[in-house]
CSV table of C-alpha atoms and ligand atoms in Angstrom, one decimal:
chain,number,residue,atom,x,y,z
A,285,UNK,CA,-39.3,-25.6,27.4
A,286,UNK,CA,-41.9,-23.6,25.3
A,287,UNK,CA,-44.7,-23.6,22.8
A,288,UNK,CA,-43.7,-23.8,19.1
A,289,UNK,CA,-45.4,-20.9,17.4
A,290,UNK,CA,-46.1,-22.9,14.2
A,291,UNK,CA,-47.3,-26.2,15.5
A,292,UNK,CA,-47.9,-25.6,19.2
A,293,UNK,CA,-45.9,-28.4,20.2
A,294,UNK,CA,-43.8,-28.0,23.5
A,295,UNK,CA,-40.0,-28.2,22.4
A,296,UNK,CA,-36.9,-26.5,22.9
A,297,UNK,CA,-37.4,-23.5,20.6
A,298,UNK,CA,-35.1,-22.1,17.7
A,299,UNK,CA,-35.7,-18.6,16.2
A,300,UNK,CA,-36.4,-19.0,12.6
A,301,UNK,CA,-37.4,-16.7,9.8
A,302,UNK,CA,-40.6,-18.0,8.2
A,303,UNK,CA,-41.8,-16.1,5.3
A,304,UNK,CA,-40.6,-13.0,6.3
A,305,UNK,CA,-41.6,-13.3,9.9
A,306,UNK,CA,-39.8,-14.4,12.9
A,307,UNK,CA,-41.0,-17.4,14.8
A,308,UNK,CA,-39.9,-19.4,17.7
A,309,UNK,CA,-40.2,-23.0,16.3
A,310,UNK,CA,-39.5,-26.4,17.3
A,311,UNK,CA,-36.8,-28.4,15.3
A,312,UNK,CA,-39.5,-30.1,13.4
A,313,UNK,CA,-40.9,-26.9,12.2
A,314,UNK,CA,-37.4,-25.4,11.4
A,315,UNK,CA,-37.5,-26.9,7.9
A,316,UNK,CA,-40.3,-24.5,7.0
A,317,UNK,CA,-38.1,-21.6,7.6
A,318,UNK,CA,-34.5,-20.4,7.9
A,319,UNK,CA,-32.7,-20.7,11.2
A,320,UNK,CA,-31.6,-17.1,12.5
A,321,UNK,CA,-28.3,-16.5,14.1
A,322,UNK,CA,-28.6,-16.1,17.6
A,323,UNK,CA,-29.0,-12.4,17.9
A,324,UNK,CA,-29.0,-12.1,21.7
A,325,UNK,CA,-25.5,-13.2,22.5
A,326,UNK,CA,-24.0,-9.9,22.6
A,327,UNK,CA,-21.8,-10.4,19.7
A,328,UNK,CA,-23.5,-7.8,17.8
A,329,UNK,CA,-22.8,-5.3,20.5
A,330,UNK,CA,-19.1,-5.6,20.0
A,331,UNK,CA,-19.0,-4.7,16.3
A,332,UNK,CA,-15.5,-3.0,15.8
A,333,UNK,CA,-15.9,0.9,15.3
A,334,UNK,CA,-15.3,1.9,12.1
A,335,UNK,CA,-11.4,2.2,11.8
A,336,UNK,CA,-10.6,5.5,10.7
A,337,UNK,CA,-8.3,5.0,7.7
A,338,UNK,CA,-5.1,6.7,8.3
A,339,UNK,CA,-5.0,9.1,5.6
A,340,UNK,CA,-1.5,9.4,4.5
A,341,UNK,CA,-0.4,11.7,1.6
A,342,UNK,CA,2.3,9.8,-0.1
A,343,UNK,CA,3.8,12.0,-2.6
A,344,UNK,CA,6.4,11.1,-5.3
A,345,UNK,CA,8.6,13.2,-7.3
A,346,UNK,CA,11.0,12.8,-9.9
A,347,UNK,CA,14.6,12.7,-8.5
A,348,UNK,CA,16.7,15.7,-8.8
A,349,UNK,CA,19.6,14.1,-10.7
A,350,UNK,CA,17.1,12.7,-13.3
A,351,UNK,CA,19.3,14.2,-16.1
A,352,UNK,CA,22.4,12.4,-15.3
A,353,UNK,CA,20.4,9.2,-14.4
A,354,UNK,CA,18.9,9.2,-18.0
A,355,UNK,CA,22.3,10.0,-19.7
A,356,UNK,CA,24.1,7.3,-17.9
A,357,UNK,CA,21.5,4.7,-18.5
A,358,UNK,CA,21.9,5.9,-22.5
A,359,UNK,CA,25.7,5.7,-22.3
A,360,UNK,CA,25.6,2.1,-20.5
A,361,UNK,CA,23.4,1.1,-23.6
A,362,UNK,CA,25.9,2.5,-25.7
A,363,UNK,CA,23.3,4.6,-27.7
A,364,UNK,CA,22.9,7.8,-29.6
A,365,UNK,CA,20.2,10.0,-28.2
A,366,UNK,CA,18.5,9.7,-31.4
A,367,UNK,CA,18.5,5.8,-31.1
A,368,UNK,CA,17.8,6.1,-27.4
A,369,UNK,CA,14.7,8.5,-28.3
A,370,UNK,CA,13.4,5.7,-30.4
A,371,UNK,CA,13.9,3.4,-28.0
A,372,UNK,CA,12.0,5.2,-25.2
A,373,UNK,CA,9.3,6.1,-27.8
A,374,UNK,CA,10.1,9.9,-27.3
A,375,UNK,CA,11.1,12.8,-29.3
A,376,UNK,CA,14.7,13.3,-29.5
A,377,UNK,CA,14.1,17.0,-28.6
A,378,UNK,CA,12.5,15.8,-25.3
A,379,UNK,CA,15.4,13.4,-24.6
A,380,UNK,CA,18.1,16.1,-25.2
A,381,UNK,CA,16.1,18.5,-22.7
A,382,UNK,CA,16.0,15.7,-20.0
A,383,UNK,CA,19.7,15.0,-20.3
A,384,UNK,CA,20.6,18.7,-20.2
A,385,UNK,CA,18.3,19.1,-17.2
A,386,UNK,CA,16.1,21.7,-18.7
A,387,UNK,CA,13.2,19.7,-18.9
A,388,UNK,CA,11.9,17.2,-15.9
A,389,UNK,CA,9.9,14.4,-17.2
A,390,UNK,CA,6.6,13.9,-15.9
A,391,UNK,CA,5.7,11.4,-13.1
A,392,UNK,CA,4.0,9.0,-15.3
A,393,UNK,CA,6.8,9.2,-18.0
A,394,UNK,CA,9.5,9.0,-15.5
A,395,UNK,CA,7.8,5.7,-14.1
A,396,UNK,CA,7.7,4.4,-17.6
A,397,UNK,CA,11.5,5.3,-17.9
A,398,UNK,CA,12.1,3.4,-14.7
A,399,UNK,CA,10.7,0.3,-15.8
A,400,UNK,CA,12.3,0.2,-19.3
A,401,UNK,CA,15.8,1.2,-17.9
A,402,UNK,CA,15.8,-0.4,-14.7
A,403,UNK,CA,16.6,2.8,-12.9
A,404,UNK,CA,15.2,4.9,-10.1
A,405,UNK,CA,13.8,8.0,-11.3
A,406,UNK,CA,11.0,8.6,-8.8
A,407,UNK,CA,11.4,9.1,-5.0
A,408,UNK,CA,8.9,9.5,-2.2
A,409,UNK,CA,8.7,13.2,-1.2
A,410,UNK,CA,9.2,12.7,2.6
A,411,UNK,CA,10.2,16.5,3.1
A,412,UNK,CA,10.3,17.2,6.8
A,413,UNK,CA,10.3,13.6,7.7
A,414,UNK,CA,13.7,12.4,6.9
A,415,UNK,CA,15.5,14.3,9.4
A,416,UNK,CA,13.7,12.6,12.0
A,417,UNK,CA,13.9,9.3,10.8
A,418,UNK,CA,17.6,9.7,10.3
A,419,UNK,CA,18.0,10.7,14.0
A,420,UNK,CA,16.0,7.6,15.1
A,421,UNK,CA,18.3,5.5,13.2
A,422,UNK,CA,21.7,6.7,14.5
A,423,UNK,CA,20.2,6.6,18.1
A,424,UNK,CA,19.5,2.9,17.4
A,425,UNK,CA,22.8,2.1,16.1
A,426,UNK,CA,24.8,4.0,19.0
A,427,UNK,CA,22.5,1.9,21.4
A,428,UNK,CA,23.2,-1.5,19.7
A,429,UNK,CA,27.0,-0.3,19.5
A,430,UNK,CA,27.1,0.4,23.3
A,431,UNK,CA,25.3,-2.9,23.9
A,432,UNK,CA,28.1,-4.8,22.0
A,433,UNK,CA,30.9,-2.9,23.6
A,434,UNK,CA,29.3,-3.6,27.2
A,435,UNK,CA,29.2,-7.4,26.3
A,436,UNK,CA,32.9,-7.5,25.0
A,437,UNK,CA,34.0,-5.9,28.2
A,438,UNK,CA,32.5,-8.9,30.3
B,250,ZN,ZN1,-43.2,-26.9,15.5
């Protein structure tokens, strides 16, 4: 028990913010201020350290076989280059270059073509990581196959 810093009454005190200052007040005087959260519970000490955002540069690129993909998308719609170009809102000369492989669509254009045509034209550029992933996958499959064989023998 302690004395309320506002009225002087002996009571179980609560830390409250009163007019910008902190006072230990009795429950009766609490209405004159705002109750402060218990600051000495130790919770504040365990604020999680700033998590360092894992910076992963994900690069995307237009697939190498974009020309055949665009051409086959057009052929599947049974369209002439002229009509297809209009359909895509592109110049026919541009489309001709795409289909001949002499011009690679820009990434944003390729993204739009993907949506319009429902094909994949953009892939994640993961050069250097692919080999490792495939090795891991192969190893996992082998282990699983091994496991099944072992089970069958029993
Ligand atoms: Zn009081």
